PDB file of C-alpha atoms in Angstrom:
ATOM      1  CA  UNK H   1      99.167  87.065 104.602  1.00  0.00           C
ATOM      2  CA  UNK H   2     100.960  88.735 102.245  1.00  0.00           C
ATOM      3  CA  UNK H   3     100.469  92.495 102.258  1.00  0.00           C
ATOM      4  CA  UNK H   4     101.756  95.283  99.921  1.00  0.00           C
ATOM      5  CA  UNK H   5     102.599  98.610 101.347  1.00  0.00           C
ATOM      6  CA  UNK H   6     101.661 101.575  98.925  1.00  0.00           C
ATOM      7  CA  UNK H   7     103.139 104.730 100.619  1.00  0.00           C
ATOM      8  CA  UNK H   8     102.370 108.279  99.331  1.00  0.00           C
ATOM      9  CA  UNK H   9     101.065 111.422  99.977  1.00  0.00           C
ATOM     10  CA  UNK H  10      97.443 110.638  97.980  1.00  0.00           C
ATOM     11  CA  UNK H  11      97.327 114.489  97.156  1.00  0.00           C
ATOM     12  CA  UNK H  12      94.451 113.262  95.568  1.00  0.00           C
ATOM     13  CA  UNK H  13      94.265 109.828  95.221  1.00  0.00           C
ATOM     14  CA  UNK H  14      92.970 109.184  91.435  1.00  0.00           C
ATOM     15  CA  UNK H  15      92.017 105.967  89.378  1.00  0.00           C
ATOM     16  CA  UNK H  16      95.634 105.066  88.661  1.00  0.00           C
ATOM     17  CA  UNK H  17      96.215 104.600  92.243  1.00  0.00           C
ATOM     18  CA  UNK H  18      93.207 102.098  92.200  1.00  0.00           C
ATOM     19  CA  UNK H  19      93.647 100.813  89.464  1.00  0.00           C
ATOM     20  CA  UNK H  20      97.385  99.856  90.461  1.00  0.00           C
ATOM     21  CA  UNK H  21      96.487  98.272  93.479  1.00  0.00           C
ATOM     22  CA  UNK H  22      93.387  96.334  91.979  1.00  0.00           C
ATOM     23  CA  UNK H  23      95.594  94.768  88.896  1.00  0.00           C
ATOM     24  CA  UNK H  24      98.383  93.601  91.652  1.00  0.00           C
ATOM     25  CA  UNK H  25      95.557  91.989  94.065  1.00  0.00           C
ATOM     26  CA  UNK H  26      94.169  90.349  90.604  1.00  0.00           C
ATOM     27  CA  UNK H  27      98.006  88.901  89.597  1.00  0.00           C
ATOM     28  CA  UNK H  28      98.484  87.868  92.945  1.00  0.00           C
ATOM     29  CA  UNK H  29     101.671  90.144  93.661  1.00  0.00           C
ATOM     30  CA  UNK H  30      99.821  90.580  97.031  1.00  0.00           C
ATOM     31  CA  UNK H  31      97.110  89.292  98.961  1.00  0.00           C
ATOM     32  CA  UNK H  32      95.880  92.698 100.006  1.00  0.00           C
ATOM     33  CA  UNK H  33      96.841  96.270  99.734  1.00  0.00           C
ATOM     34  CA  UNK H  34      97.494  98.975 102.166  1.00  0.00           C
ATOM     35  CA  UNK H  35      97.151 102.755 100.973  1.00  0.00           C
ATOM     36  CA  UNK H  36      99.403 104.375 103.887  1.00  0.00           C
ATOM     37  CA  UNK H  37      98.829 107.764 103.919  1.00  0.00           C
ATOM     38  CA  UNK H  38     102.196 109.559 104.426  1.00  0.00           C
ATOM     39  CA  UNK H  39     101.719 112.772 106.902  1.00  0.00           C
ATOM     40  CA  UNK H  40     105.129 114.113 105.573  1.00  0.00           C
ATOM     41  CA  UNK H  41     107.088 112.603 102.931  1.00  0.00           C
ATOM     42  CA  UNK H  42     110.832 113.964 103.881  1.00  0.00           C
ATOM     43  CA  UNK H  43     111.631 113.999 100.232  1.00  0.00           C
ATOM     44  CA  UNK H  44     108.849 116.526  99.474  1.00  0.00           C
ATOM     45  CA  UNK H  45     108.856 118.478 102.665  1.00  0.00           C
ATOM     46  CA  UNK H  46     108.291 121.742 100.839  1.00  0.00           C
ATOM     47  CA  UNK H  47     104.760 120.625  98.752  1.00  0.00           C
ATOM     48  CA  UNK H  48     101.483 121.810  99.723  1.00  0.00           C
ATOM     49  CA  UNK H  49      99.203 119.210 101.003  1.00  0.00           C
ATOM     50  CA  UNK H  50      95.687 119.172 101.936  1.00  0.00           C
ATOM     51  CA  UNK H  51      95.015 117.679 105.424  1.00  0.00           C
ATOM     52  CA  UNK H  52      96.030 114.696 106.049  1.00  0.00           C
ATOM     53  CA  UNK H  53      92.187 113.515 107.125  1.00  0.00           C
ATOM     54  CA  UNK H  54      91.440 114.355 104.369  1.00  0.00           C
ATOM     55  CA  UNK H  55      93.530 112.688 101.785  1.00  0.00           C
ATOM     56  CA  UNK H  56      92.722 109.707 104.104  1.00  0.00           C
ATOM     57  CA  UNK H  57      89.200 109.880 103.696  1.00  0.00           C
ATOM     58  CA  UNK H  58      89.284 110.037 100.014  1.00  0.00           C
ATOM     59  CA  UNK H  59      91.050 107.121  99.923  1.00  0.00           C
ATOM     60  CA  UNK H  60      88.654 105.736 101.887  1.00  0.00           C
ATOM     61  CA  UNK H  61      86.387 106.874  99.453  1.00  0.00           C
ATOM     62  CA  UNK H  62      88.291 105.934  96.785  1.00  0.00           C
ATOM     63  CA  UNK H  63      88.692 102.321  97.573  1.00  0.00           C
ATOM     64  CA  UNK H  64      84.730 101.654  99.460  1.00  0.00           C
ATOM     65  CA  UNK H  65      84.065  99.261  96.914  1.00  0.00           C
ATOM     66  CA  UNK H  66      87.271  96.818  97.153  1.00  0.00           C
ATOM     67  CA  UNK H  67      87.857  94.726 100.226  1.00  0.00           C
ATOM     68  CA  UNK H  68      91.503  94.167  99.379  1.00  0.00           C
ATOM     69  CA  UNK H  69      92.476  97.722  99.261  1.00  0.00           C
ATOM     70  CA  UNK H  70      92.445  99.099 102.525  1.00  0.00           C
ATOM     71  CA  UNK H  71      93.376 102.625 103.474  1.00  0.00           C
ATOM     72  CA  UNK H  72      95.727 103.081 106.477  1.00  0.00           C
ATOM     73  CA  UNK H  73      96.177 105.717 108.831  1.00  0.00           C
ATOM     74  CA  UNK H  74      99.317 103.565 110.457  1.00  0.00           C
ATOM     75  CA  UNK H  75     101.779 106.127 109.738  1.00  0.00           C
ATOM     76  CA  UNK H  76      99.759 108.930 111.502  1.00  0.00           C
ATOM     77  CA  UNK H  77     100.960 107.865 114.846  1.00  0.00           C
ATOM     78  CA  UNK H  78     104.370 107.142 113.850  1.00  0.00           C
ATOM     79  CA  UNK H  79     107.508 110.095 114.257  1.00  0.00           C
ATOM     80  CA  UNK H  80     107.464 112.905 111.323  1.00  0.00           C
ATOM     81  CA  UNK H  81     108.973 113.160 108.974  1.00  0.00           C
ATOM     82  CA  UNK H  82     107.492 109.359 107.857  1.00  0.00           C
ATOM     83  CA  UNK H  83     110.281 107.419 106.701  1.00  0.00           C
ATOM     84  CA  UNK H  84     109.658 104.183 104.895  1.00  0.00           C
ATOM     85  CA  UNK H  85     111.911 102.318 107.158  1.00  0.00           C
ATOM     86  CA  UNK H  86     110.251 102.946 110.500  1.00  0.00           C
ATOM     87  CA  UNK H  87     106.853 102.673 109.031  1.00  0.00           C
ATOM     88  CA  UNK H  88     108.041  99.295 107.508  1.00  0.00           C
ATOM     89  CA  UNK H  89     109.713  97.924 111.628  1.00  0.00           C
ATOM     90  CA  UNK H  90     106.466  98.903 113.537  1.00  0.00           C
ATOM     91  CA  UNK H  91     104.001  97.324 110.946  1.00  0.00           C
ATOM     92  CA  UNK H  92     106.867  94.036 111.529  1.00  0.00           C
ATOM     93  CA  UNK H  93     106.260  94.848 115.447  1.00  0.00           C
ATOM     94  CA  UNK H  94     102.925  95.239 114.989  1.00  0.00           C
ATOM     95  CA  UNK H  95     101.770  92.460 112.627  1.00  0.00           C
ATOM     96  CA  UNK H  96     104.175  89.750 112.988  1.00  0.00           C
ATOM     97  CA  UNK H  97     101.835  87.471 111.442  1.00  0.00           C
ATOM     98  CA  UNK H  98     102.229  89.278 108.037  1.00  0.00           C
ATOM     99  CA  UNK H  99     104.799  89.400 105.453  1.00  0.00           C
ATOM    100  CA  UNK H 100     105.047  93.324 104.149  1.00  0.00           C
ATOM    101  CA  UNK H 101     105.899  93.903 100.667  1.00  0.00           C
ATOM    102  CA  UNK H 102     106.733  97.507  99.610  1.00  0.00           C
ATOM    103  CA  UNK H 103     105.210  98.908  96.179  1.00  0.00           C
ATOM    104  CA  UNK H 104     106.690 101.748  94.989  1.00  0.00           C
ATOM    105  CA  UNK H 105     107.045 103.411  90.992  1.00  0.00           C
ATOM    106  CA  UNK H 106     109.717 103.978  88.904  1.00  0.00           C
ATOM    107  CA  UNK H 107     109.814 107.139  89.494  1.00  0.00           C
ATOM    108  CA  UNK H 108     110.496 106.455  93.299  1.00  0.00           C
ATOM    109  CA  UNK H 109     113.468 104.045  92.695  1.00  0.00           C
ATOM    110  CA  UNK H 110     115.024 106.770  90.650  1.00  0.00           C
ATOM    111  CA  UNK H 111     116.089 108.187  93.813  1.00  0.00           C
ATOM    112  CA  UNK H 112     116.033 105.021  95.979  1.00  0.00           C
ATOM    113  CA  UNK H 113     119.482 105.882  96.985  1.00  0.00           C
ATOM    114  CA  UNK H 114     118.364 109.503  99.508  1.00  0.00           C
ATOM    115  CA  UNK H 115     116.049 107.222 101.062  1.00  0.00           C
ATOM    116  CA  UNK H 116     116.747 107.194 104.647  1.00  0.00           C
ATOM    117  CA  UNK H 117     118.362 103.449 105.912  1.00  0.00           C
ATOM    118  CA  UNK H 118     117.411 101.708 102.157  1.00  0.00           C
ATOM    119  CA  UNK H 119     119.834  98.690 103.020  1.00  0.00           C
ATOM    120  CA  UNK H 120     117.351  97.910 106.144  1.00  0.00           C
ATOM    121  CA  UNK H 121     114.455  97.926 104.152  1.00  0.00           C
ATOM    122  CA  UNK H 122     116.316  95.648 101.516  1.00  0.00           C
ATOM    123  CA  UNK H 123     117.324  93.236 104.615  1.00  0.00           C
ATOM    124  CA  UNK H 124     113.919  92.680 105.430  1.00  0.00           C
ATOM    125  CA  UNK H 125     111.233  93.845 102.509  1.00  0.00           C
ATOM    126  CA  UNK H 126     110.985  92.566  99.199  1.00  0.00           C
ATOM    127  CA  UNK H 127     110.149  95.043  97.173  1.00  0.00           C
ATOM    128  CA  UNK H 128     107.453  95.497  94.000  1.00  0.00           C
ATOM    129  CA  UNK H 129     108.229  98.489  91.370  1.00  0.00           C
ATOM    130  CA  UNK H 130     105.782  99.377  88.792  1.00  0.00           C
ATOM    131  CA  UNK H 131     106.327 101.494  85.512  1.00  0.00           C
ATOM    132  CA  UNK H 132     105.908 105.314  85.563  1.00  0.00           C
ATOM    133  CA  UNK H 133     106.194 107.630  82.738  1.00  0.00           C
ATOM    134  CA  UNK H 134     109.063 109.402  81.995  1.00  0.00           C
ATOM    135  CA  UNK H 135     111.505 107.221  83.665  1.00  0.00           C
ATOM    136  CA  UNK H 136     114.049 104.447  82.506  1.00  0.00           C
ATOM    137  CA  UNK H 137     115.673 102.683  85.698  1.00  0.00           C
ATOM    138  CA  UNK H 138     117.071  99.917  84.115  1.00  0.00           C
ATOM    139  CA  UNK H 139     118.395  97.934  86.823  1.00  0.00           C
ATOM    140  CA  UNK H 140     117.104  97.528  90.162  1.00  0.00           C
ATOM    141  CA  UNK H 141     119.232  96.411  93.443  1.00  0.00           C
ATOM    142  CA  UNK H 142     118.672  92.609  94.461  1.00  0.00           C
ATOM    143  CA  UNK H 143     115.350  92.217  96.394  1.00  0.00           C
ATOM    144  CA  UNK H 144     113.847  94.460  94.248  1.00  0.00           C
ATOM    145  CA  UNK H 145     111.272  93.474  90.714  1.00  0.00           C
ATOM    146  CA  UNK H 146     109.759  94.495  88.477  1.00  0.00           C
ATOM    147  CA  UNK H 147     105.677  94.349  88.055  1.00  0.00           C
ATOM    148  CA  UNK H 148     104.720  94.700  84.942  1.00  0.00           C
ATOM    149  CA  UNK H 149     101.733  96.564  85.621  1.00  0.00           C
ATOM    150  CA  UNK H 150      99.448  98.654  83.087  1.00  0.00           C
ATOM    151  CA  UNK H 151     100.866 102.539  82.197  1.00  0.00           C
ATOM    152  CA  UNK H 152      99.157 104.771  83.772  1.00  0.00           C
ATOM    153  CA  UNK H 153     100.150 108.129  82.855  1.00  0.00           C
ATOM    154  CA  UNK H 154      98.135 110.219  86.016  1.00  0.00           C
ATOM    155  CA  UNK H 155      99.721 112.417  88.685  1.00  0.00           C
ATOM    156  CA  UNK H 156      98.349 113.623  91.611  1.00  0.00           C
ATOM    157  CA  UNK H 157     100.148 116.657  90.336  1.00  0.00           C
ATOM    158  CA  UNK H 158      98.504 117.140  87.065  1.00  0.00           C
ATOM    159  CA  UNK H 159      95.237 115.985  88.748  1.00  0.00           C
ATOM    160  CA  UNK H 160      95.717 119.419  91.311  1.00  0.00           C
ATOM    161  CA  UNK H 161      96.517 121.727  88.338  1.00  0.00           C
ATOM    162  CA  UNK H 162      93.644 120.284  86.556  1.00  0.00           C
ATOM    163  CA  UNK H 163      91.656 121.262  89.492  1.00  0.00           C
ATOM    164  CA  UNK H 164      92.471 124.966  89.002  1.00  0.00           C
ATOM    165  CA  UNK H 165      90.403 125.073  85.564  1.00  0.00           C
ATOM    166  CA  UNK H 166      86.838 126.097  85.826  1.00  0.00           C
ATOM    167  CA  UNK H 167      86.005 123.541  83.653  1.00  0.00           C
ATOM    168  CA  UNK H 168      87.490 120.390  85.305  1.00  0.00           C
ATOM    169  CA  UNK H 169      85.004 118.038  85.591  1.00  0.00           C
ATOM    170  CA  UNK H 170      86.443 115.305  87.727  1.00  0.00           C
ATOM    171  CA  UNK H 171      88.213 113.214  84.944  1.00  0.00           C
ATOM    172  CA  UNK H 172      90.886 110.811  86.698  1.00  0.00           C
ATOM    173  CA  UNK H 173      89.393 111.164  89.757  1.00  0.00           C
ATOM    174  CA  UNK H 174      87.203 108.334  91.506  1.00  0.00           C
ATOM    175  CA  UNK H 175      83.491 109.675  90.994  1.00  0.00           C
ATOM    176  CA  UNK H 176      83.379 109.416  95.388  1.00  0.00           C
ATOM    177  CA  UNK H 177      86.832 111.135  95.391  1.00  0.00           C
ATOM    178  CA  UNK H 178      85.443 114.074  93.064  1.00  0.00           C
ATOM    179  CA  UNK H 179      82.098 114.381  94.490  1.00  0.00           C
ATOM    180  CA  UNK H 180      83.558 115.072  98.204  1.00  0.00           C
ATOM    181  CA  UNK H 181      86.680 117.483  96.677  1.00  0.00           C
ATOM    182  CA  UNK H 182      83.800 119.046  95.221  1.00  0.00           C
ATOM    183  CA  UNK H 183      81.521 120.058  98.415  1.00  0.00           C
ATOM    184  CA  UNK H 184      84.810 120.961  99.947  1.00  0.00           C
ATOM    185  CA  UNK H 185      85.747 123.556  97.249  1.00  0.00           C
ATOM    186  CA  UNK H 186      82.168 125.417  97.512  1.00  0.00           C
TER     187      UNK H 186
END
């Protein structure tokens, strides 16, 4: 089976995350798709995250209603900080049976290059960018393509400062996602 891996932090995950992964499943870039919840992302070691069971149960949350989108706690056991080049040798190890294609945005090949061991991934991963806004990588190194996926102009980011207002109602957020972020804020 063909399996995309979708690393991140999920600091929310929000309905451009979904939708992402349901429009590749749909256009057959992958079979299914694996949410894997980063613990630490060395390139953002200094960011504020909520706890990682957390994030991972709102993507489990998130993605209840879609048997193809799976969230994974796989990197949870794995040595911190996560780097995309382990994660990607024990799922190999692990899953032999599977081929393991890594997704990743634009904005994530912009600095492809401080990636930790990138020509290892290259050797053995094909792997899938999507559009982000904001960014214009041009050219991507062989093994790499491009997906031309919708534009979805969300960010965990601007979801959490969205948050902050006492009028946020939820908007970009799964309805599941919002409702539990919701009980926990009270």
């Amino acid at each position: 089976m063909r399996i995309g891996v979708f690393g991140g932090s999920f600091n929310p995950i929000h309905i451009g995350h979904v939708e992402l992964g349901r429009w590749l499943v749909a256009h057959r870039c992958v079979e299914r798709l694996w949410y894997m919840v980063s613990p630490q992302n060395p390139l953002k070691a200094d960011r504020q995250l909520m706890p990682e069971a957390l994030r991972l149960e709102l993507v489990r949350l998130a993605l209840e209603e879609d048997n193809d989108l799976v969230a994974s706690d796989f990197e949870f056991a794995l040595p911190r900080p996560s780097y995309t080049v382990n994660t990607l040798a024990a799922l190999r190890e692990a899953y032999p049976q599977h081929e393991f294609v890594l997704v990743v945005g634009e904005d994530n090949m912009a600095c492809f290059d401080r990636w930790y061991r990138t020509d290892e991934i290259l050797r053995h991963h094909r792997i899938l960018v999507y559009h982000r806004p904001g960014y214009a990588t041009h050219t991507l190194p062989d093994g790499c393509e491009w997906v031309e996926t919708p534009l979805y102009d969300i960010s965990s980011t601007a979801v959490r400062e969205a948050m902050l207002r006492a009028d946020y109602n939820g908007e970009y957020l799964p309805p599941a996602v919002w409702k539990r972020l919701s009980e926990e804020n009270k």
